[in-house]
Coordinates of C-alpha atoms in Angstrom, one line a residue:
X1 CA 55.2 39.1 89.6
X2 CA 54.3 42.9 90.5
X3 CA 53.2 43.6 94.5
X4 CA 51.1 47.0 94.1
X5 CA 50.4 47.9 97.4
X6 CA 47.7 50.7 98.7
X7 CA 48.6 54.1 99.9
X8 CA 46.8 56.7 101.7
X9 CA 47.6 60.0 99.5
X10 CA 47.8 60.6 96.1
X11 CA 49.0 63.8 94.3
X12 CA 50.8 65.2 91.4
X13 CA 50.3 65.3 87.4
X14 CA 50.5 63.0 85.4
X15 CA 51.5 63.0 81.0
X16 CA 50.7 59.3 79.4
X17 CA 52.5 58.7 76.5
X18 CA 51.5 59.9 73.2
X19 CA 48.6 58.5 71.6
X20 CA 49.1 55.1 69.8
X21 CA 46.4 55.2 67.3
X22 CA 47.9 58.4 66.1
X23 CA 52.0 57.1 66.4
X24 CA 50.9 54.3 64.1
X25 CA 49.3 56.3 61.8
X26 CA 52.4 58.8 61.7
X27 CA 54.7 56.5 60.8
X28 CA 52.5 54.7 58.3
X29 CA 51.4 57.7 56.6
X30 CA 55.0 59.6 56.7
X31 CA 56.6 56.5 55.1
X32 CA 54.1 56.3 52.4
X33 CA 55.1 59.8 51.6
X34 CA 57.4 61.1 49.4
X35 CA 60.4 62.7 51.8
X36 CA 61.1 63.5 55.1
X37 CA 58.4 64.1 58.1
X38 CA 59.2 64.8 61.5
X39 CA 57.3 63.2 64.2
X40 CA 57.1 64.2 68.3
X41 CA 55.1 63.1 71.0
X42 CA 55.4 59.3 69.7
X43 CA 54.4 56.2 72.1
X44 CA 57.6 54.5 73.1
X45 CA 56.0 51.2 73.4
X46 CA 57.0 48.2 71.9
X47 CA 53.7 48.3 69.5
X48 CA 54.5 51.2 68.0
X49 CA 58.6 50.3 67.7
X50 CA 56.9 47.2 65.5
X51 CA 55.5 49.4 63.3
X52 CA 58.3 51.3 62.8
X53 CA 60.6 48.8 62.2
X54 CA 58.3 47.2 59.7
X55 CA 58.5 50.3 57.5
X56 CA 62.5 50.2 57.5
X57 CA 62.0 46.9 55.8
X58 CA 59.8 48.0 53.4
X59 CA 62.3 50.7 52.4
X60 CA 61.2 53.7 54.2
X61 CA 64.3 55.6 56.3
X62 CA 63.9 55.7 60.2
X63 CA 66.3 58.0 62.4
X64 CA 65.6 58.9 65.8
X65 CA 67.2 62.2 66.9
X66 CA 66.1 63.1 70.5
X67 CA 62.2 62.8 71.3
X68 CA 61.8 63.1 67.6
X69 CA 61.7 60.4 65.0
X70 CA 62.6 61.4 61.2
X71 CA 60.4 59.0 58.5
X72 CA 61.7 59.0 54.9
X73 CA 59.7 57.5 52.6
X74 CA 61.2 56.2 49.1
X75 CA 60.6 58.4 46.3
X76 CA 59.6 55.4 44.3
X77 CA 57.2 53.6 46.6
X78 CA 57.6 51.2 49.5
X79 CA 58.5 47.6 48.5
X80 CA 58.2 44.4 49.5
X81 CA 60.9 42.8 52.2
X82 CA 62.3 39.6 52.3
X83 CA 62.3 39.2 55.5
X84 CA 59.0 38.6 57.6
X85 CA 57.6 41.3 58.8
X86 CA 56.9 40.9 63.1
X87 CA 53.5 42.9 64.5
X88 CA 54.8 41.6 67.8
X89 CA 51.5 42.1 70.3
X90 CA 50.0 44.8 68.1
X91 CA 46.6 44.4 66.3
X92 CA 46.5 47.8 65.1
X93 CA 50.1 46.8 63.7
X94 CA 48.9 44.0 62.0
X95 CA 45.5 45.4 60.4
X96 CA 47.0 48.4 59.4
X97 CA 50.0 47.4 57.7
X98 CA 47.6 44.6 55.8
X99 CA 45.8 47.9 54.2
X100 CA 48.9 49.4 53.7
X101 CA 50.6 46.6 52.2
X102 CA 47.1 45.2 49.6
X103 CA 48.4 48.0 47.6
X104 CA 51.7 47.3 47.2
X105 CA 52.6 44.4 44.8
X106 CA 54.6 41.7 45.8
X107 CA 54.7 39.0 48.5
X108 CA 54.2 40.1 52.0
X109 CA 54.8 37.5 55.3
X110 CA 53.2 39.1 58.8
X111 CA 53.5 37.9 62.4
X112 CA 53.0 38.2 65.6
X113 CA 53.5 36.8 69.3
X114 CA 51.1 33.9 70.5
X115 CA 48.3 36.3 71.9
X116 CA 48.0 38.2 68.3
X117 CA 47.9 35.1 66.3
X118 CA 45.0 33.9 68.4
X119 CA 43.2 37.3 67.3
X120 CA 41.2 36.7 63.8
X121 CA 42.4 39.2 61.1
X122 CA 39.1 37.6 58.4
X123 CA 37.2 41.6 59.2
X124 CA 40.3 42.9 57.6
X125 CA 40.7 40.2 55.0
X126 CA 37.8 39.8 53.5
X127 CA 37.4 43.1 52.4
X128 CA 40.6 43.5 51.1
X129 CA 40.0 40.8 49.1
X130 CA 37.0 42.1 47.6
X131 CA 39.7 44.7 46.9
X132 CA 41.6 42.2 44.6
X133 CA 44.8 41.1 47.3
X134 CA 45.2 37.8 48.6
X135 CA 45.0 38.0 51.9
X136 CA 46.1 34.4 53.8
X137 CA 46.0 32.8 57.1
X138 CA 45.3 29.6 59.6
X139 CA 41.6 28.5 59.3
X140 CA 38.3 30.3 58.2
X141 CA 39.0 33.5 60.8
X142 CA 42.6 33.9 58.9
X143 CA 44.5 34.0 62.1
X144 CA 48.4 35.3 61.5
X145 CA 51.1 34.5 60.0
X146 CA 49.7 35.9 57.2
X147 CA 50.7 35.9 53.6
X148 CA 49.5 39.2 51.9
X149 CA 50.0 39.4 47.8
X150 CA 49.5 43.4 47.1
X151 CA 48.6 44.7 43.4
X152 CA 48.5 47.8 42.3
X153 CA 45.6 49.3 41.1
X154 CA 43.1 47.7 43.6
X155 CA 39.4 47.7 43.0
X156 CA 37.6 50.5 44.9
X157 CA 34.5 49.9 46.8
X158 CA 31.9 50.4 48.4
X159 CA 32.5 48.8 52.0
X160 CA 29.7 49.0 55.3
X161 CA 32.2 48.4 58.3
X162 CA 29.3 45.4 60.3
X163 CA 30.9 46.0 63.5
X164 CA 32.8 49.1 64.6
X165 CA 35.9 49.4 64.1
X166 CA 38.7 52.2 63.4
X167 CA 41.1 49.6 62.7
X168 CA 39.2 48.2 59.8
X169 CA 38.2 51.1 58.6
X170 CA 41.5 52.3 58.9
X171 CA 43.1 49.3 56.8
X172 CA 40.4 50.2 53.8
X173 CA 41.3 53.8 54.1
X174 CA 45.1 52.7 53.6
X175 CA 44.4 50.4 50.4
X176 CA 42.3 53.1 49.2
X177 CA 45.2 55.0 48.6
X178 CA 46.3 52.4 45.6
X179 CA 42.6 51.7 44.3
X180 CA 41.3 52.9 40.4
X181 CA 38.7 55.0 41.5
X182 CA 37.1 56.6 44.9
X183 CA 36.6 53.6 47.7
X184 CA 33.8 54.4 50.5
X185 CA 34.2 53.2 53.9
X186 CA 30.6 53.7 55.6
X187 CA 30.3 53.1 59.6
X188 CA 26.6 53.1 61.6
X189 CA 28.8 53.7 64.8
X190 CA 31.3 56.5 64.6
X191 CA 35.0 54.9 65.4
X192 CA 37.9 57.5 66.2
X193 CA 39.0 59.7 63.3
X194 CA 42.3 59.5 63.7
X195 CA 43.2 58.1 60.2
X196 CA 40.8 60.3 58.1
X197 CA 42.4 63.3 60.2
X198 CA 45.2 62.7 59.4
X199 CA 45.4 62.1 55.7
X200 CA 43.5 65.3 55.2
X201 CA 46.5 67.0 57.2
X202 CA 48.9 65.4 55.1
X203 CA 47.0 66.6 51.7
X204 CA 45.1 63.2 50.6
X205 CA 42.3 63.5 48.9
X206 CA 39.9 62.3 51.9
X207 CA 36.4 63.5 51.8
X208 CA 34.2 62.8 55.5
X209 CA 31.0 62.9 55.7
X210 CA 29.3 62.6 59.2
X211 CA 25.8 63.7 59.0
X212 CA 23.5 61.3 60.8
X213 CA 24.8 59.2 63.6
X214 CA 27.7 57.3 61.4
X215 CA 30.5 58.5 58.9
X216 CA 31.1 58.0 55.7
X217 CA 34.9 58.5 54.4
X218 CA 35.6 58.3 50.6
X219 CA 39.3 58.3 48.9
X220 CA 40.9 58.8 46.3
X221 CA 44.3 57.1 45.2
X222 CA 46.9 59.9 46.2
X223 CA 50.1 60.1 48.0
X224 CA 50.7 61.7 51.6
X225 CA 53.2 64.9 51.6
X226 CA 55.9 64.8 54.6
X227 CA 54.2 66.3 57.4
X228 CA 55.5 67.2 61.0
X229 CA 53.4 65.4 63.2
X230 CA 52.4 66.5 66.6
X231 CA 51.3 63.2 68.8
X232 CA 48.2 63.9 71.7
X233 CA 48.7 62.1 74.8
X234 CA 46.4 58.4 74.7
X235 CA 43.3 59.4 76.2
X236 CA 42.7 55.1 76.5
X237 CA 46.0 55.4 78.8
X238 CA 45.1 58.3 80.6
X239 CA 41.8 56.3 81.6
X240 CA 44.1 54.4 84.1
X241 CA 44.8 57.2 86.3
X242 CA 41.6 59.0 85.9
X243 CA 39.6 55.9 87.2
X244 CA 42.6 56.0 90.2
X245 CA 41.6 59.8 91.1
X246 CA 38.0 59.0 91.2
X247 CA 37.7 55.8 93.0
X248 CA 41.0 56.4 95.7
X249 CA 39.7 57.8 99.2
X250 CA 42.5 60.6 98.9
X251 CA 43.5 61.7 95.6
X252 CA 43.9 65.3 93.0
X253 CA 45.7 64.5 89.9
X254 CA 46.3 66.5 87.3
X255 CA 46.0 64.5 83.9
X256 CA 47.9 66.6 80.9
X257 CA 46.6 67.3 77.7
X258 CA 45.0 64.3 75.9
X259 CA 43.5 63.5 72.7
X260 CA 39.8 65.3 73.1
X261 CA 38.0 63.7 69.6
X262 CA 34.6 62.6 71.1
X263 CA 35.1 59.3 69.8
X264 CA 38.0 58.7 72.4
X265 CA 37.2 60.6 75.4
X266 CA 33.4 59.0 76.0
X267 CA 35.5 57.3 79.0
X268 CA 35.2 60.7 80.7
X269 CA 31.2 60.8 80.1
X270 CA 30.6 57.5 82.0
X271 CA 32.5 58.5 84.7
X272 CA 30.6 61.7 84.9
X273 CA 27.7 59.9 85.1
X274 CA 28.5 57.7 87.6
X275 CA 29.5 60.8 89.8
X276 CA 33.4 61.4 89.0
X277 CA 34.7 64.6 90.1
X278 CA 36.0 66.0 87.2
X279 CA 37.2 69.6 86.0
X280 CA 38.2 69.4 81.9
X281 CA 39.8 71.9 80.6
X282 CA 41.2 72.8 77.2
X283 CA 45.1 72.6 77.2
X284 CA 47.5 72.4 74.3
X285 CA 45.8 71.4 72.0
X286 CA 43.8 68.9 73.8
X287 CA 42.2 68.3 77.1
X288 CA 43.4 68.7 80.5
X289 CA 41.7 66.5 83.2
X290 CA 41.5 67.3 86.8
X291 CA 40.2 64.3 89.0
X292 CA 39.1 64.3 93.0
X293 CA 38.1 61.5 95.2
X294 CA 34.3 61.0 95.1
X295 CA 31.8 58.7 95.6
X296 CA 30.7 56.8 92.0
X297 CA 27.4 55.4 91.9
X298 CA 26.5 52.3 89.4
X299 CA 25.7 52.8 85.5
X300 CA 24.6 51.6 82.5
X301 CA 27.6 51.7 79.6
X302 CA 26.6 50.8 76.0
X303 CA 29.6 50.3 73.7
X304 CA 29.0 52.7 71.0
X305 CA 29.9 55.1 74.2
X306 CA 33.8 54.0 74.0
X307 CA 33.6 52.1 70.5
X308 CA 37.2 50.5 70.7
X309 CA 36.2 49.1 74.1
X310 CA 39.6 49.3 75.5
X311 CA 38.1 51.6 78.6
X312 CA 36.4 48.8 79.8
X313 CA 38.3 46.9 81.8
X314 CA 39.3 50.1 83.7
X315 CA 35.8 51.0 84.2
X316 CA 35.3 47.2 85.4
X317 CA 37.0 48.9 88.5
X318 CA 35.2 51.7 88.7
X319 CA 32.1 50.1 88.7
X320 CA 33.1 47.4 91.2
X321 CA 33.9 50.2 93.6
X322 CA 30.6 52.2 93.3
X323 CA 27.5 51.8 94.6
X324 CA 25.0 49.6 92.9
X325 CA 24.8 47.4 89.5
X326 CA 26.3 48.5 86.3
X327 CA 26.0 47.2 83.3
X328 CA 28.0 46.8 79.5
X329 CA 26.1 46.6 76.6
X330 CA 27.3 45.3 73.5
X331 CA 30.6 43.7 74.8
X332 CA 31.2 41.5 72.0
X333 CA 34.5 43.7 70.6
X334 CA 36.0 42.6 74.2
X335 CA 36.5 39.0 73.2
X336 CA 38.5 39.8 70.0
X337 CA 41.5 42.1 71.8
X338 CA 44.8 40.8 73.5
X339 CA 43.0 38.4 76.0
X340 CA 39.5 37.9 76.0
X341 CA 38.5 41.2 77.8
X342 CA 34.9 40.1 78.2
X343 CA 36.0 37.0 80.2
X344 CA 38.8 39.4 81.9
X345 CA 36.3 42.0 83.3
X346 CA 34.1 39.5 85.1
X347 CA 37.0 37.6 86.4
X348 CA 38.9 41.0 87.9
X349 CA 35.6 42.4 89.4
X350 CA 35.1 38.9 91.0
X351 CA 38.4 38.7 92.6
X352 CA 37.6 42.3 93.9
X353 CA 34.6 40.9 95.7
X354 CA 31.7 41.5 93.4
X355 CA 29.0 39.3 92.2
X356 CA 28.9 39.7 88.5
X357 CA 27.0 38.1 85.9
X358 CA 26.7 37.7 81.8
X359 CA 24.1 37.2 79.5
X360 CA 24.9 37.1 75.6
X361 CA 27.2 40.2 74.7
X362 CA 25.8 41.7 78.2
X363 CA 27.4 41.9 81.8
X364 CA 26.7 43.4 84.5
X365 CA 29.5 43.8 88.4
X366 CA 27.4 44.6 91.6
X367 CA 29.7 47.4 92.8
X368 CA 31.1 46.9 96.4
X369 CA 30.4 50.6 97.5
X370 CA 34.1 51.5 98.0
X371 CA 37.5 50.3 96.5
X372 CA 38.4 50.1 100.1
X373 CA 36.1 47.3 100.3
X374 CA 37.9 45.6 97.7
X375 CA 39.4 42.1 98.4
X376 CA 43.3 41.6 98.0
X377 CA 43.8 41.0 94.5
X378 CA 46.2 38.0 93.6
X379 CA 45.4 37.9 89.1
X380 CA 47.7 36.2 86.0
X381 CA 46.9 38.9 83.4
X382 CA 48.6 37.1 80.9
X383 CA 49.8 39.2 77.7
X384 CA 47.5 41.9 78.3
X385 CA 48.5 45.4 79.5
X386 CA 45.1 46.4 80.1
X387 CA 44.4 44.3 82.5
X388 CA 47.7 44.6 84.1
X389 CA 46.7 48.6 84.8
X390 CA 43.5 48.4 85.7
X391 CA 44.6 45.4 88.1
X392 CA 47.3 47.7 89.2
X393 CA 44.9 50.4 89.7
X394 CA 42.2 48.2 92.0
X395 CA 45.5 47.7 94.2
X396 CA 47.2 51.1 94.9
X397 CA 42.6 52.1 95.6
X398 CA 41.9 49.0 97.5
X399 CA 43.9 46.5 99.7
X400 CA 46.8 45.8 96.9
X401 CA 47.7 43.2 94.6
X402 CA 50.0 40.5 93.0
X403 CA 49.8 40.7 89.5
X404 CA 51.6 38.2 86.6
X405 CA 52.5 39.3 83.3
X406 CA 53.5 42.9 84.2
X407 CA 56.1 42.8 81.8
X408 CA 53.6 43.7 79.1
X409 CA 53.2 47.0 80.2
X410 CA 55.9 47.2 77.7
X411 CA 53.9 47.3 74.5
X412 CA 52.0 50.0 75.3
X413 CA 53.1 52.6 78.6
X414 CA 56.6 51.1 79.2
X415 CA 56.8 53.8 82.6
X416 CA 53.6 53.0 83.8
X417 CA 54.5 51.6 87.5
X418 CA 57.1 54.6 87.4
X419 CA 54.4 57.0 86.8
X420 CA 51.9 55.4 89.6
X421 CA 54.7 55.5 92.0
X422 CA 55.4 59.2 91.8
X423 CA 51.9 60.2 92.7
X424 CA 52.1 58.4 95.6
X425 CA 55.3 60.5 97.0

């Protein structure tokens, strides 16, 4: 168990770790490449360790040399391993190595911890199938292990994404690499680019097309070139510590340089509205965010505003420390992460005082006024690093907490409690 207790003061800067969406991409895409790529900036979470490791079996060479890691991928190809291939707690592991791996032939075993083979993988599956791999699991919702048998040309289609999802989409994008022809990924709701981006950068032939409200990515089978990647900061993780600055009664921090695609940082648009102090400014690359105590006053938040969701439970905090009823449209997504998040929300603003309520994919917290009006915290987050932070958060604002499970911090921001504890020096 983790005691977070509240302080008084807190100053300083903060850098999150580099962005995972991006880290699993760089590996994916620099071992499916033929030669060496250099990456920097990667997430040293356990996630993203999974994903590396799983391309070592598949024949790709790993070498880390300092903060960089060094991907060769075979000149031939990745091939199948013998050996099962572990995802750990990583969804985006396990979706996007099931793209990845559709188009290459052979027999493929995936797994994962307890909380990621209770997480249905059948959006990812079905697809694929229509593809032409096998893609096999436990029940109708193909939960992991899986069994994935790749071929080599797949069928290319034409594929609407139904619910939003980069993950998906990223999967597709991945297996479009080894189709016959051009494969079209269409989504109503833009998800973050991350995977189109960088393809493009690494000379695929990707074409995007994002006229209207949605996107439309078509490829073509090609091979990545090594590339030396250059990992953002996580804006998701950086959400942690710009909820702290805004809610705390005493608080500047400086968050560095973070992914600023507008389909990651839509975090930092609620908050604005809700009355955040906030100065953003452009900073290597990316954006620099400077966050002062305020007041935050209650909001509506529709999910195609943040469409992975993962902001929410973070800005389940915020709104149980402003002023009035918020609510969270579309929620669905929450039920399908590392715990149900849907669930987790309404039971974290609860224990932090609030009335809260549900109805369908809908909730809504009745904000408290102030996190120092927020009750102790005593919470069992379970495998979920989300929760952990933004329970962790609520604690060092309000009156503190006792939180289980902190060990999965791990997977994700393994210095997280370091990084808390220096602002409050």
């Amino acid at each position: 168990m983790r005691t977070v207790s509240p302080t008084s003061r807190l100053r300083g800067r903060v850098r999150v770790p580099g962005d995972k969406s991006a880290s699993h991409r760089a590996i994916l895409i620099s071992a499916l490449a033929d030669g060496e790529s250099a990456l920097e900036g990667l997430s040293r979470g356990d996630d993203v360790a999974c994903t590396a490791d799983i391309v070592e079996h598949l024949g790709a060479t790993v070498t880390w040399s300092g903060e960089r890691l060094y991907v060769t991928g075979p000149p031939g190809g990745l091939s199948p391993s013998d050996a099962p291939l572990w995802c750990g707690n990583s969804g985006t592991t396990m979706r996007l190595v099931s793209g990845l791996l559709a188009a290459v032939p052979g027999t493929h075993h995936l797994a994962g911890d307890p909380s990621l083979s209770s997480r249905p993988m059948d959006r990812v599956a079905e697809p694929l199938e229509r593809m032409g791999a096998s893609v096999s699991g436990t029940g109708e919702r193909v939960f992991a292990p899986l069994t994935i048998e790749g071929r080599r040309p797949l069928r290319a289609i034409h594929y609407e994404v139904p619910v939003p999802s980069a993950q998906v989409k990223s999967a597709l994008i991945f297996a479009g690499l080894g189709g016959d022809g051009t494969t079209v990924i269409t989504e109503a709701t833009r998800t973050r680019p991350t995977t189109e981006k960088m393809l493009l950068e690494a000379g695929v032939d990707v074409v995007v097309d994002e006229s209207g409200t949605g996107r439309v990515v078509r490829v073509r089978p090609s091979r990545p070139q090594p590339h030396t990647w250059r990992v953002p900061a996580d804006p998701s993780q950086a959400a942690f510590f710009v909820v702290l600055g805004a809610l705390h009664n005493d608080a500047e921090i400086v968050v560095e340089a973070i992914d600023d695609a507008p389909e990651r940082v839509g975090f930092l648009t609620v908050l604005s509205r809700m009355g955040a102090r906030l100065e953003l400014t452009p900073a290597n690359g990316g954006l620099e965010v400077l966050v002062r105590s305020g007041e935050l006053v209650a909001t509506d938040i529709h999910s195609s505003e943040i469409p992975s969701v993962d902001e929410v439970p973070i800005l389940a905090v915020a709104a149980a420390a402003a002023t009035g009823r918020s609510h969270f449209r579309a929620m669905a997504e929450l039920r399908l992460k590392e715990s149900d998040r849907f669930a987790g929300s309404l039971r974290l603003a609860h224990l932090l005082g609030c009335e809260v309520g549900s109805t369908g994919d809908d909730f809504w917290i009745e904000g408290v006024g102030s996190a120092q009006r927020f009750s102790h915290l005593s919470i069992d987050a379970g495998l979920d690093h989300r929760m952990v932070m933004s329970s962790a958060v609520a604690g060092v604002s309000g009156r503190g907490a006792d939180i289980e499970g902190e060990s999965t911090v791990s997977s994700s921001y393994p210095h997280f409690f370091d990084n808390l504890e220096e602002l409050t020096r």
